[in-house]
Amino acid sequence: MSGSLSVVAFEGELNSIVKEYLDFGGFDKTLQDFERECEQKGKPIADLDVKSKSNQKLIGIQNELMKRFHEGKRNKYFTLWNESLPVTVRDGDSVSQKLEFYLNIYFAVYPIRFAKGQDEGEKAMQGFKQYLETRGSTLSQTTEFLPFYALPFVPSPTSHPSYKELFSDTWLKDLEVRLEKFLTLALKSTPQPKLFELYQINQLQQQLVECERKTMSYIKRHNKVQADYHNLIGVTADLVDAMEATLQGKPITPEKLQTLCSRLFSTQFHQSVDLTRPGTAGDVLRASIAPQHDDKFAYKTLDYEKVKHDMAHSTDRNKALLLQALRWRLTQSAPHLRDPVMTAFVQNDLLGCATPGEHRDVVLSLLTAPLEILRQSASRMFNAFASMSAGRTYLAQNQDLFKGLMDNLRSEDKDSITREMILGALQKLSLRRNLQTAMIDKGVIEWLVKVLEDNDSLSDYTLEYSVALLMNLCLRTAGKKRCIQNANQTLKVLSDLLGHENQEIRPYVNGALYSILAIPTIREEAKAMGMEEILRCFIKEDQPDMNRQIEFIIKQLNSTESVDEYDSDDEEDEEDEVSETMNGVCGRQ
């Protein structure tokens, strides 16, 4: 009863907070309905004791900024911008930095949009170029802004496909609305709703609890390390004393050595060790820090017939657990045991790849099982096999496997672990030439380009393996030619990826770009979209290796050689070492 009374006591204030938020957000219809329903139910709406809705000086600054915006006065605008906005906002707020970039674009094209003359246009574009080399350089690795670094070098941006949108009324209106909203908040001409403050307080409280929990954990670890350190110093001092005594003809007794070792090892030390033998204590010390090999699977053999029976007839959950246990047998055993484990799996045809029949069909059906965890376990298993050369050779025997993997890849949700694992397996299998050919023929390149268009929504795993797979397929002449039909889309995706914050993908993006530019028609398409200017934006002083790769790509772009000189489709089937770095059983599986 007391709880409900306490709610009633400040119900009016809660309702006023809701009203303030709806008013601030512009939910006018919802606000009217809320006020009417409160009145009908007799619910109070208190008057909040808040500061004035506006501050005349700040509103004046906001109006002056909008005036200079409409007049295209870049220098005067940014002088007032820098004077009015705190440094923490201008330099530390990502929204502010992005908006400032778009404002610079706006002022750069203003003379062209409103026909102010060639001299004004060149002056404005020079100002934009100077901005790109100074404050704008911080966003040079952001995909969203990458195309605009070539804007100063494009002679006719109004007709260029990448910049036509800048001259539309829609783009201008959207920028104006975003600017007004930002200034309203940044200049605090309208106070933020109290609901914002309550939310921030709640977030800070949660962060505080988490920090306190971590602090206690770190304190315990620190105390333990400190205690071990003090114990080690004490033991070291006693050992030094013992050595000095030995030099003076007073040998250390076995009992004394036993005591010192006990202090070092505590629970790990076994009293049964004979410390009177020379070197025994040192061997014990070295063994205590030596890497431990887990040989728990070394001498165990499996009943593979029963394993296959359970893969077919157990419940879906038990099948998932069985696949997980089999995968761990491979991936979590010591490195020197993995080859024997894989050999046993292959010899017993664990996944049915060597022999067509019922077991093969059972294994493939696991990829399309209704239970998500079972699909995950199956895809992880295939990925683990594909991580080893013997596993890839084994999987390649199953002609139906690739179709099953591709069907599942296209049907899975964008963020699913199953899709990530299948993508990883395909990338590793693409080291085999016959499977490369099958992937190219089945349209994997087109699928990858479409997926990579929305690269900001992809996980790092999906992004890295997608780009690596795309590069592997584009190394083949058939893969290069496959890109001709959608050359503009492919080039745009790859140029966007050059500026992605994930630097791990850069070598694969460069490799794919270099490969497809061997096709004359793709080279012409790249030149038309200003590819050379885009590439030169990524040349930095502190990355000589990357600069060399970019120079090779530019040289390829300006080449006149025919694709026939790059034809390698008649080579023997062998694994391509250029992508071997993406493999390894110890990776995510």
Coordinates of C-alpha atoms in Angstrom, one line a residue:
M1 CA 0.0 0.0 0.0
S2 CA 2.8 2.4 0.9
G3 CA 4.4 1.7 -2.6
S4 CA 1.3 2.8 -4.4
L5 CA 0.9 5.9 -2.2
S6 CA 4.5 7.0 -3.0
V7 CA 3.8 6.7 -6.7
V8 CA 0.6 8.9 -6.4
A9 CA 2.7 11.5 -4.4
F10 CA 4.8 12.3 -7.5
E11 CA 2.5 11.1 -10.3
G12 CA 1.9 14.7 -11.4
E13 CA 5.7 15.2 -11.8
L14 CA 6.0 12.0 -13.8
N15 CA 3.2 13.0 -16.1
S16 CA 4.8 16.4 -16.6
I17 CA 8.1 14.7 -17.6
V18 CA 6.3 12.6 -20.2
K19 CA 4.5 15.7 -21.5
E20 CA 7.8 17.6 -21.7
Y21 CA 9.4 14.8 -23.7
L22 CA 6.5 14.5 -26.1
D23 CA 6.5 18.3 -26.6
F24 CA 10.3 18.3 -27.2
G25 CA 10.1 15.4 -29.7
G26 CA 7.3 17.0 -31.7
F27 CA 4.8 14.2 -31.0
D28 CA 1.9 16.7 -31.1
K29 CA -0.9 14.3 -31.7
T30 CA 0.4 11.9 -29.1
L31 CA 0.7 14.8 -26.7
Q32 CA -2.9 15.9 -27.2
D33 CA -4.1 12.4 -26.6
F34 CA -2.0 12.1 -23.5
E35 CA -3.3 15.4 -22.0
R36 CA -6.9 14.5 -22.9
E37 CA -6.7 11.1 -21.3
C38 CA -5.0 12.5 -18.2
E39 CA -7.9 15.0 -17.9
Q40 CA -10.5 12.2 -18.4
K41 CA -8.9 10.0 -15.7
G42 CA -8.2 12.9 -13.3
K43 CA -4.5 12.4 -13.5
P44 CA -2.5 15.5 -12.5
I45 CA 0.2 17.1 -14.7
A46 CA 2.4 19.2 -12.5
D47 CA 4.2 22.4 -13.7
L48 CA 7.9 21.6 -13.9
D49 CA 10.2 24.2 -12.3
V50 CA 12.5 24.5 -15.4
K51 CA 14.6 27.3 -16.9
S52 CA 13.2 29.4 -19.7
K53 CA 12.5 27.6 -22.9
S54 CA 14.9 29.9 -24.7
N55 CA 17.9 32.1 -24.3
Q56 CA 17.8 35.1 -26.5
K57 CA 21.6 35.4 -26.9
L58 CA 21.9 31.7 -28.0
I59 CA 18.9 32.0 -30.3
G60 CA 20.5 35.0 -31.9
I61 CA 23.7 33.0 -32.5
Q62 CA 21.7 30.2 -34.0
N63 CA 19.8 32.6 -36.3
E64 CA 23.0 34.2 -37.4
L65 CA 24.5 30.8 -38.2
M66 CA 21.5 29.9 -40.3
K67 CA 21.6 33.2 -42.1
R68 CA 25.3 32.8 -43.0
F69 CA 24.5 29.2 -44.1
H70 CA 21.8 30.4 -46.6
E71 CA 24.1 33.2 -47.9
G72 CA 27.0 30.8 -48.5
K73 CA 29.5 32.8 -46.4
R74 CA 31.8 30.0 -45.5
N75 CA 34.6 31.9 -43.7
K76 CA 32.1 34.0 -41.6
Y77 CA 30.1 30.9 -40.9
F78 CA 32.9 28.8 -39.5
T79 CA 34.3 31.8 -37.5
L80 CA 31.1 32.0 -35.6
W81 CA 30.8 28.2 -35.5
N82 CA 34.2 27.9 -33.8
E83 CA 33.5 30.8 -31.4
S84 CA 30.0 29.5 -30.3
L85 CA 30.5 25.7 -30.0
P86 CA 32.7 24.3 -27.2
V87 CA 35.9 22.5 -28.3
T88 CA 34.7 19.3 -26.7
V89 CA 31.7 19.4 -29.0
R90 CA 33.6 20.4 -32.2
D91 CA 36.5 17.9 -31.7
G92 CA 35.0 15.2 -29.6
D93 CA 31.4 14.7 -30.8
S94 CA 31.1 12.5 -33.9
V95 CA 27.8 14.1 -34.9
S96 CA 29.4 17.5 -34.9
Q97 CA 32.4 16.3 -36.9
K98 CA 30.2 14.6 -39.6
L99 CA 27.9 17.7 -39.8
E100 CA 30.9 19.9 -40.2
F101 CA 32.1 17.8 -43.1
Y102 CA 28.8 18.1 -44.9
L103 CA 28.7 21.8 -44.3
N104 CA 32.1 22.1 -46.0
I105 CA 30.7 20.1 -48.9
Y106 CA 27.8 22.5 -49.0
F107 CA 29.9 25.6 -49.1
A108 CA 32.2 24.0 -51.7
V109 CA 29.4 23.5 -54.2
Y110 CA 27.5 26.6 -53.2
P111 CA 28.9 28.8 -56.1
I112 CA 28.1 26.0 -58.6
R113 CA 24.6 25.4 -57.3
F114 CA 23.7 29.1 -57.3
A115 CA 25.8 30.1 -60.4
K116 CA 28.2 32.5 -58.6
G117 CA 30.9 32.4 -61.3
Q118 CA 34.0 30.3 -62.0
D119 CA 36.3 32.4 -59.7
E120 CA 34.0 31.9 -56.7
G121 CA 33.7 28.2 -57.5
E122 CA 37.5 27.7 -57.7
K123 CA 37.9 29.7 -54.4
A124 CA 35.2 27.6 -52.7
M125 CA 36.7 24.3 -53.9
Q126 CA 40.2 25.4 -52.8
G127 CA 38.8 26.1 -49.3
F128 CA 37.2 22.6 -49.2
K129 CA 40.5 21.0 -50.3
Q130 CA 42.3 22.8 -47.5
Y131 CA 39.7 21.5 -45.1
L132 CA 40.3 17.9 -46.3
E133 CA 44.0 18.3 -45.7
T134 CA 43.5 19.6 -42.1
R135 CA 40.4 19.0 -40.0
G136 CA 38.8 16.8 -42.6
S137 CA 41.7 14.3 -42.6
T138 CA 40.4 12.7 -39.5
L139 CA 37.4 11.2 -41.4
S140 CA 39.5 10.0 -44.4
Q141 CA 39.1 6.4 -43.3
T142 CA 35.3 6.6 -43.0
T143 CA 33.4 4.9 -45.8
E144 CA 30.6 7.5 -45.7
F145 CA 32.9 10.3 -46.7
L146 CA 35.4 8.6 -48.9
P147 CA 34.0 9.6 -52.3
F148 CA 34.1 13.3 -51.4
Y149 CA 37.9 13.4 -51.1
A150 CA 38.0 13.2 -54.9
L151 CA 35.5 16.1 -55.3
P152 CA 38.1 18.9 -55.7
F153 CA 39.6 17.0 -58.7
V154 CA 36.3 16.4 -60.6
P155 CA 35.9 19.0 -63.3
S156 CA 32.1 18.7 -63.6
P157 CA 30.6 17.5 -60.3
T158 CA 27.0 18.3 -61.4
S159 CA 27.0 15.5 -63.9
H160 CA 29.2 13.1 -62.0
P161 CA 27.1 10.1 -60.7
S162 CA 28.7 10.3 -57.2
Y163 CA 28.0 14.0 -56.7
K164 CA 24.7 14.7 -58.5
E165 CA 22.8 14.3 -55.3
L166 CA 24.6 17.3 -53.8
F167 CA 22.7 19.6 -56.1
S168 CA 19.2 18.3 -55.4
D169 CA 16.7 20.2 -53.3
T170 CA 16.2 17.1 -51.1
W171 CA 19.8 17.0 -50.1
L172 CA 19.9 20.7 -49.2
K173 CA 16.7 20.5 -47.2
D174 CA 17.9 17.5 -45.3
L175 CA 21.1 19.2 -44.4
E176 CA 19.3 22.3 -43.3
V177 CA 17.0 20.4 -41.0
R178 CA 19.9 18.4 -39.5
L179 CA 21.8 21.6 -38.9
E180 CA 18.9 23.3 -37.1
K181 CA 18.3 20.4 -34.8
F182 CA 22.0 20.1 -34.0
L183 CA 22.3 23.8 -33.2
T184 CA 19.3 23.7 -31.0
L185 CA 20.9 21.0 -28.8
A186 CA 24.5 22.1 -29.1
L187 CA 23.8 25.7 -28.2
K188 CA 21.2 24.6 -25.6
S189 CA 18.8 27.3 -26.8
T190 CA 16.1 24.7 -25.8
P191 CA 16.8 22.7 -22.6
Q192 CA 16.9 19.0 -22.9
P193 CA 13.9 17.2 -21.4
K194 CA 14.3 16.0 -17.9
L195 CA 13.7 12.4 -19.2
F196 CA 17.1 12.7 -20.9
E197 CA 18.7 13.5 -17.6
L198 CA 17.0 10.6 -15.8
Y199 CA 18.1 8.2 -18.5
Q200 CA 21.7 9.5 -18.3
I201 CA 21.6 9.1 -14.5
N202 CA 20.4 5.5 -14.8
Q203 CA 23.1 4.7 -17.4
L204 CA 25.8 6.2 -15.2
Q205 CA 24.5 4.3 -12.2
Q206 CA 24.7 1.0 -14.1
Q207 CA 28.2 1.9 -15.3
L208 CA 29.2 2.7 -11.7
V209 CA 28.0 -0.7 -10.5
E210 CA 29.9 -2.4 -13.2
C211 CA 33.0 -0.4 -12.5
E212 CA 32.8 -1.2 -8.8
R213 CA 32.5 -4.9 -9.6
K214 CA 35.5 -4.8 -11.8
T215 CA 37.4 -2.8 -9.3
M216 CA 36.8 -5.4 -6.6
S217 CA 38.0 -8.1 -9.0
Y218 CA 41.1 -6.2 -9.8
I219 CA 41.8 -5.4 -6.2
K220 CA 41.7 -9.2 -5.4
R221 CA 44.0 -10.0 -8.3
H222 CA 46.3 -7.2 -7.3
N223 CA 46.5 -8.4 -3.7
K224 CA 47.2 -12.0 -4.8
V225 CA 50.0 -10.8 -7.2
Q226 CA 51.4 -8.6 -4.5
A227 CA 51.4 -11.5 -2.0
D228 CA 53.1 -13.8 -4.6
Y229 CA 55.7 -11.0 -5.2
H230 CA 56.5 -10.6 -1.6
N231 CA 56.8 -14.4 -1.2
L232 CA 59.1 -14.6 -4.2
I233 CA 61.3 -11.8 -2.8
G234 CA 61.5 -13.7 0.5
V235 CA 62.4 -17.0 -1.2
T236 CA 65.0 -15.2 -3.4
A237 CA 66.6 -13.6 -0.3
D238 CA 66.9 -17.0 1.4
L239 CA 68.4 -18.6 -1.8
V240 CA 71.0 -15.8 -1.9
D241 CA 71.8 -16.5 1.7
A242 CA 72.1 -20.2 1.0
M243 CA 74.5 -19.6 -2.0
E244 CA 76.7 -17.3 0.2
A245 CA 76.8 -20.0 2.9
T246 CA 77.8 -22.6 0.3
L247 CA 80.7 -20.4 -0.9
Q248 CA 81.8 -20.3 2.8
G249 CA 81.7 -24.1 3.0
K250 CA 78.3 -24.5 4.6
P251 CA 76.3 -26.7 2.1
I252 CA 72.5 -26.3 2.1
T253 CA 70.6 -29.2 3.6
P254 CA 67.8 -31.1 1.7
E255 CA 65.4 -30.1 4.4
K256 CA 66.2 -26.4 3.8
L257 CA 65.7 -26.9 0.0
Q258 CA 62.5 -28.7 0.6
T259 CA 61.2 -25.8 2.6
L260 CA 62.1 -23.3 0.0
C261 CA 60.4 -25.3 -2.8
S262 CA 57.3 -25.8 -0.7
R263 CA 57.1 -22.0 -0.4
L264 CA 57.4 -21.6 -4.1
F265 CA 54.9 -24.3 -5.2
S266 CA 52.5 -24.4 -2.3
T267 CA 49.7 -26.8 -3.5
Q268 CA 51.5 -27.8 -6.7
F269 CA 54.6 -29.2 -4.9
H270 CA 54.7 -32.9 -4.1
Q271 CA 56.6 -34.0 -1.1
S272 CA 57.5 -37.2 -2.8
V273 CA 60.0 -35.5 -5.1
D274 CA 63.5 -36.5 -4.2
L275 CA 65.3 -33.1 -3.9
T276 CA 68.7 -34.7 -3.0
R277 CA 69.2 -35.6 -6.6
P278 CA 71.2 -32.9 -8.5
G279 CA 69.0 -30.7 -10.7
T280 CA 65.7 -32.0 -9.4
A281 CA 64.6 -28.7 -7.8
G282 CA 65.4 -26.8 -11.0
D283 CA 63.5 -29.4 -13.1
V284 CA 60.5 -28.9 -10.9
L285 CA 60.7 -25.2 -11.2
R286 CA 60.9 -25.3 -15.0
A287 CA 58.1 -27.8 -15.2
S288 CA 55.8 -25.6 -13.2
I289 CA 55.9 -22.9 -15.9
A290 CA 56.2 -25.1 -19.0
P291 CA 53.1 -25.2 -21.4
Q292 CA 50.9 -28.2 -20.6
H293 CA 49.8 -30.4 -23.5
D294 CA 46.3 -31.7 -23.1
D295 CA 46.6 -35.3 -24.3
K296 CA 43.2 -36.3 -23.0
F297 CA 42.2 -37.5 -26.5
A298 CA 45.6 -39.1 -27.4
Y299 CA 44.8 -42.7 -26.6
K300 CA 41.0 -42.7 -26.9
T301 CA 39.4 -44.2 -29.9
L302 CA 35.8 -43.7 -30.9
D303 CA 33.1 -46.1 -32.0
Y304 CA 32.5 -44.3 -35.3
E305 CA 29.5 -46.5 -36.3
K306 CA 27.8 -45.5 -33.1
V307 CA 28.7 -41.9 -33.7
K308 CA 27.2 -42.0 -37.2
H309 CA 24.1 -43.7 -35.8
D310 CA 23.6 -41.0 -33.2
M311 CA 24.2 -38.3 -35.8
A312 CA 21.2 -39.7 -37.7
H313 CA 18.8 -40.8 -34.9
S314 CA 19.4 -38.8 -31.7
T315 CA 17.3 -35.7 -30.8
D316 CA 18.3 -32.5 -32.5
R317 CA 19.8 -31.1 -29.3
N318 CA 21.9 -34.3 -28.7
K319 CA 23.1 -34.1 -32.3
A320 CA 24.3 -30.5 -31.7
L321 CA 26.1 -31.6 -28.6
L322 CA 27.7 -34.5 -30.4
L323 CA 29.0 -32.3 -33.2
Q324 CA 30.3 -29.9 -30.7
A325 CA 32.2 -32.6 -28.8
L326 CA 33.7 -34.0 -32.1
R327 CA 34.8 -30.5 -33.1
W328 CA 36.4 -29.8 -29.7
R329 CA 38.2 -33.1 -30.1
L330 CA 39.9 -31.5 -33.1
T331 CA 40.2 -27.9 -32.2
Q332 CA 40.9 -28.1 -28.5
S333 CA 43.5 -30.9 -28.5
A334 CA 47.2 -30.0 -28.5
P335 CA 48.6 -28.9 -31.9
H336 CA 50.6 -32.1 -32.3
L337 CA 47.4 -34.2 -31.9
R338 CA 45.3 -32.4 -34.5
D339 CA 46.6 -34.2 -37.6
P340 CA 46.0 -37.7 -36.1
V341 CA 42.5 -36.6 -35.0
M342 CA 41.7 -35.3 -38.5
T343 CA 43.2 -38.5 -40.1
A344 CA 40.9 -40.6 -37.9
F345 CA 37.9 -38.5 -38.9
V346 CA 38.7 -38.8 -42.6
Q347 CA 39.5 -42.6 -42.5
N348 CA 36.2 -43.2 -40.8
D349 CA 34.3 -40.9 -43.3
L350 CA 32.8 -38.9 -40.4
L351 CA 30.9 -36.5 -42.6
G352 CA 30.1 -38.9 -45.4
C353 CA 32.2 -37.0 -48.0
A354 CA 34.2 -40.0 -49.3
T355 CA 31.2 -42.3 -50.0
P356 CA 27.8 -41.3 -51.4
G357 CA 24.9 -42.7 -49.4
E358 CA 22.5 -42.3 -46.6
H359 CA 25.1 -40.9 -44.1
R360 CA 26.1 -38.2 -46.5
D361 CA 22.4 -37.1 -46.9
V362 CA 22.1 -37.2 -43.1
V363 CA 25.1 -34.9 -42.6
L364 CA 23.9 -32.4 -45.3
S365 CA 20.4 -32.3 -43.7
L366 CA 21.9 -31.0 -40.5
L367 CA 22.6 -27.6 -42.3
T368 CA 18.9 -27.1 -42.8
A369 CA 17.6 -28.5 -39.5
P370 CA 14.8 -26.5 -37.8
L371 CA 16.9 -26.1 -34.6
E372 CA 19.2 -23.1 -35.0
I373 CA 21.9 -24.5 -32.5
L374 CA 22.1 -27.7 -34.7
R375 CA 22.7 -25.7 -37.8
Q376 CA 25.3 -23.7 -36.0
S377 CA 27.1 -26.9 -34.8
A378 CA 27.0 -28.4 -38.3
S379 CA 28.4 -25.2 -39.9
R380 CA 31.1 -24.9 -37.3
M381 CA 32.1 -28.5 -37.9
F382 CA 32.5 -27.9 -41.7
N383 CA 34.5 -24.7 -40.9
A384 CA 36.8 -26.7 -38.6
F385 CA 37.4 -29.3 -41.3
A386 CA 38.1 -26.6 -43.9
S387 CA 40.7 -25.0 -41.7
M388 CA 43.1 -27.9 -42.3
S389 CA 44.5 -29.0 -45.7
A390 CA 43.6 -32.7 -45.1
G391 CA 40.1 -31.5 -44.2
R392 CA 39.7 -29.5 -47.4
T393 CA 40.8 -32.4 -49.5
Y394 CA 38.2 -34.6 -47.7
L395 CA 35.4 -32.1 -48.1
A396 CA 36.1 -31.5 -51.8
Q397 CA 35.2 -35.2 -52.5
N398 CA 31.5 -34.4 -51.8
Q399 CA 30.1 -32.8 -54.9
D400 CA 26.8 -32.0 -53.1
L401 CA 28.4 -30.2 -50.2
F402 CA 29.0 -26.9 -52.0
K403 CA 25.4 -26.7 -53.1
G404 CA 24.2 -27.3 -49.6
L405 CA 26.5 -24.7 -48.2
M406 CA 25.4 -22.1 -50.8
D407 CA 21.7 -22.8 -50.2
N408 CA 22.1 -22.3 -46.5
L409 CA 24.3 -19.2 -47.0
R410 CA 21.6 -17.5 -49.0
S411 CA 18.7 -18.5 -46.7
E412 CA 20.3 -17.6 -43.3
D413 CA 19.8 -14.3 -41.6
K414 CA 22.4 -11.6 -42.0
D415 CA 23.8 -11.7 -38.5
S416 CA 23.5 -15.5 -37.8
I417 CA 26.5 -17.4 -36.6
T418 CA 25.6 -20.2 -39.0
R419 CA 26.1 -17.9 -42.0
E420 CA 29.5 -16.7 -40.6
M421 CA 30.7 -20.2 -40.2
I422 CA 29.6 -21.3 -43.7
L423 CA 31.2 -18.2 -45.2
G424 CA 34.4 -19.0 -43.4
A425 CA 34.3 -22.6 -44.7
L426 CA 33.7 -21.4 -48.3
Q427 CA 36.6 -19.0 -48.1
K428 CA 38.9 -21.7 -47.0
L429 CA 37.5 -24.2 -49.6
S430 CA 38.0 -21.5 -52.3
L431 CA 41.7 -22.3 -52.1
R432 CA 40.8 -25.4 -54.3
R433 CA 40.6 -24.5 -58.0
N434 CA 37.7 -26.8 -58.8
L435 CA 35.6 -25.3 -56.0
Q436 CA 36.6 -21.8 -57.1
T437 CA 35.2 -22.6 -60.5
A438 CA 31.9 -23.9 -59.0
M439 CA 31.6 -20.8 -56.8
I440 CA 32.1 -18.4 -59.7
D441 CA 29.6 -20.3 -61.9
K442 CA 27.0 -20.2 -59.1
G443 CA 27.2 -16.4 -58.8
V444 CA 29.0 -16.2 -55.5
I445 CA 30.8 -13.0 -56.6
E446 CA 27.6 -11.2 -57.3
W447 CA 26.2 -12.4 -53.9
L448 CA 29.3 -11.1 -52.1
V449 CA 29.2 -7.7 -53.8
K450 CA 25.6 -7.3 -52.8
V451 CA 26.3 -8.3 -49.2
L452 CA 29.3 -6.0 -49.0
E453 CA 27.3 -3.0 -50.1
D454 CA 25.9 -2.7 -46.6
N455 CA 29.3 -3.4 -44.9
D456 CA 28.7 -1.3 -41.8
S457 CA 26.1 -3.8 -40.6
L458 CA 28.4 -6.8 -41.0
S459 CA 30.4 -8.4 -38.2
D460 CA 34.2 -8.3 -38.4
Y461 CA 34.2 -12.0 -39.1
T462 CA 31.7 -11.8 -42.0
L463 CA 33.4 -8.7 -43.4
E464 CA 36.9 -10.2 -43.4
Y465 CA 36.0 -13.6 -44.8
S466 CA 33.6 -12.0 -47.4
V467 CA 36.4 -9.8 -48.8
A468 CA 39.0 -12.6 -48.7
L469 CA 36.6 -14.9 -50.6
L470 CA 35.9 -12.2 -53.1
M471 CA 39.6 -11.6 -53.7
N472 CA 40.2 -15.4 -54.1
L473 CA 37.5 -15.7 -56.8
C474 CA 38.7 -12.5 -58.6
L475 CA 42.2 -13.9 -59.0
R476 CA 40.7 -16.2 -61.6
T477 CA 40.2 -15.0 -65.1
A478 CA 36.6 -16.3 -65.0
G479 CA 36.1 -14.3 -61.8
K480 CA 37.4 -11.1 -63.3
K481 CA 35.1 -11.5 -66.3
R482 CA 32.2 -12.2 -64.0
C483 CA 32.5 -8.6 -62.6
I484 CA 32.1 -7.0 -66.1
Q485 CA 28.3 -7.0 -65.9
N486 CA 28.1 -5.1 -62.6
A487 CA 31.4 -3.3 -62.9
N488 CA 30.2 0.0 -61.5
Q489 CA 28.6 -1.7 -58.4
T490 CA 31.7 -3.8 -57.8
L491 CA 34.1 -0.9 -58.1
K492 CA 32.0 1.3 -55.8
V493 CA 31.8 -1.4 -53.1
L494 CA 35.6 -2.0 -53.3
S495 CA 36.4 1.8 -53.2
D496 CA 34.1 2.1 -50.2
L497 CA 35.9 -0.7 -48.4
L498 CA 39.2 1.0 -48.9
G499 CA 38.1 3.5 -46.3
H500 CA 36.7 1.0 -43.8
E501 CA 37.9 1.3 -40.2
N502 CA 38.8 -2.4 -40.2
Q503 CA 42.3 -2.3 -41.5
E504 CA 42.6 -6.1 -41.7
I505 CA 40.6 -6.2 -45.0
R506 CA 42.8 -3.7 -46.8
P507 CA 45.2 -6.3 -48.5
Y508 CA 42.2 -8.3 -49.7
V509 CA 40.4 -5.2 -51.1
N510 CA 43.6 -4.1 -52.8
G511 CA 44.1 -7.6 -54.3
A512 CA 40.5 -7.8 -55.6
L513 CA 40.7 -4.3 -57.1
Y514 CA 44.1 -5.0 -58.8
S515 CA 42.8 -8.2 -60.2
I516 CA 39.6 -6.9 -61.8
L517 CA 41.3 -3.9 -63.3
A518 CA 43.0 -6.3 -65.6
I519 CA 39.8 -6.2 -67.6
P520 CA 39.8 -3.2 -70.1
T521 CA 36.1 -2.5 -69.8
I522 CA 36.4 -2.4 -66.0
R523 CA 39.4 -0.1 -66.2
E524 CA 37.3 2.4 -68.3
E525 CA 34.5 2.3 -65.8
A526 CA 36.9 2.9 -63.0
K527 CA 38.4 5.9 -64.8
A528 CA 34.9 7.4 -65.4
M529 CA 34.2 7.3 -61.7
G530 CA 37.5 9.0 -60.8
M531 CA 39.1 5.9 -59.3
E532 CA 42.6 7.3 -59.5
E533 CA 41.7 10.4 -57.4
I534 CA 40.0 8.2 -54.9
L535 CA 43.0 5.9 -54.6
R536 CA 45.4 8.8 -54.1
C537 CA 43.4 10.0 -51.1
F538 CA 44.7 6.9 -49.3
I539 CA 48.4 7.5 -49.8
K540 CA 49.8 8.4 -46.4
E541 CA 53.4 9.1 -45.3
D542 CA 53.4 6.6 -42.5
Q543 CA 52.3 3.5 -44.5
P544 CA 55.0 2.7 -47.2
D545 CA 53.8 -0.9 -47.8
M546 CA 50.2 0.2 -48.3
N547 CA 51.3 3.1 -50.5
R548 CA 53.2 0.7 -52.7
Q549 CA 50.1 -1.5 -53.2
I550 CA 48.0 1.6 -54.1
E551 CA 50.7 2.6 -56.7
F552 CA 50.5 -0.8 -58.2
I553 CA 46.7 -0.5 -58.5
I554 CA 47.0 2.9 -60.1
K555 CA 49.5 1.5 -62.6
Q556 CA 47.1 -1.3 -63.4
L557 CA 44.3 1.2 -63.8
N558 CA 46.4 3.1 -66.4
S559 CA 47.6 -0.1 -68.1
T560 CA 46.8 -1.0 -71.7
E561 CA 47.5 -4.7 -71.4
S562 CA 44.9 -7.3 -72.2
V563 CA 43.4 -9.8 -69.7
D564 CA 44.9 -12.7 -71.6
E565 CA 48.2 -11.9 -70.0
Y566 CA 46.7 -12.6 -66.6
D567 CA 44.9 -15.8 -67.6
S568 CA 45.8 -18.6 -65.2
D569 CA 42.7 -20.8 -65.4
D570 CA 44.6 -23.6 -67.1
E571 CA 46.9 -24.1 -64.1
E572 CA 46.9 -27.3 -62.1
D573 CA 44.6 -27.6 -59.1
E574 CA 46.6 -26.3 -56.2
E575 CA 46.0 -24.2 -53.1
D576 CA 46.7 -20.5 -53.4
E577 CA 49.0 -19.4 -50.6
V578 CA 47.9 -15.7 -50.8
S579 CA 44.8 -16.5 -48.7
E580 CA 46.4 -19.1 -46.4
T581 CA 46.8 -16.5 -43.7
M582 CA 43.0 -16.6 -43.2
N583 CA 43.2 -20.2 -42.1
G584 CA 44.1 -22.0 -38.9
V585 CA 42.2 -24.3 -36.6
C586 CA 42.8 -22.0 -33.7
G587 CA 40.7 -19.2 -35.3
R588 CA 37.0 -18.7 -34.6
Q589 CA 35.0 -21.9 -35.4

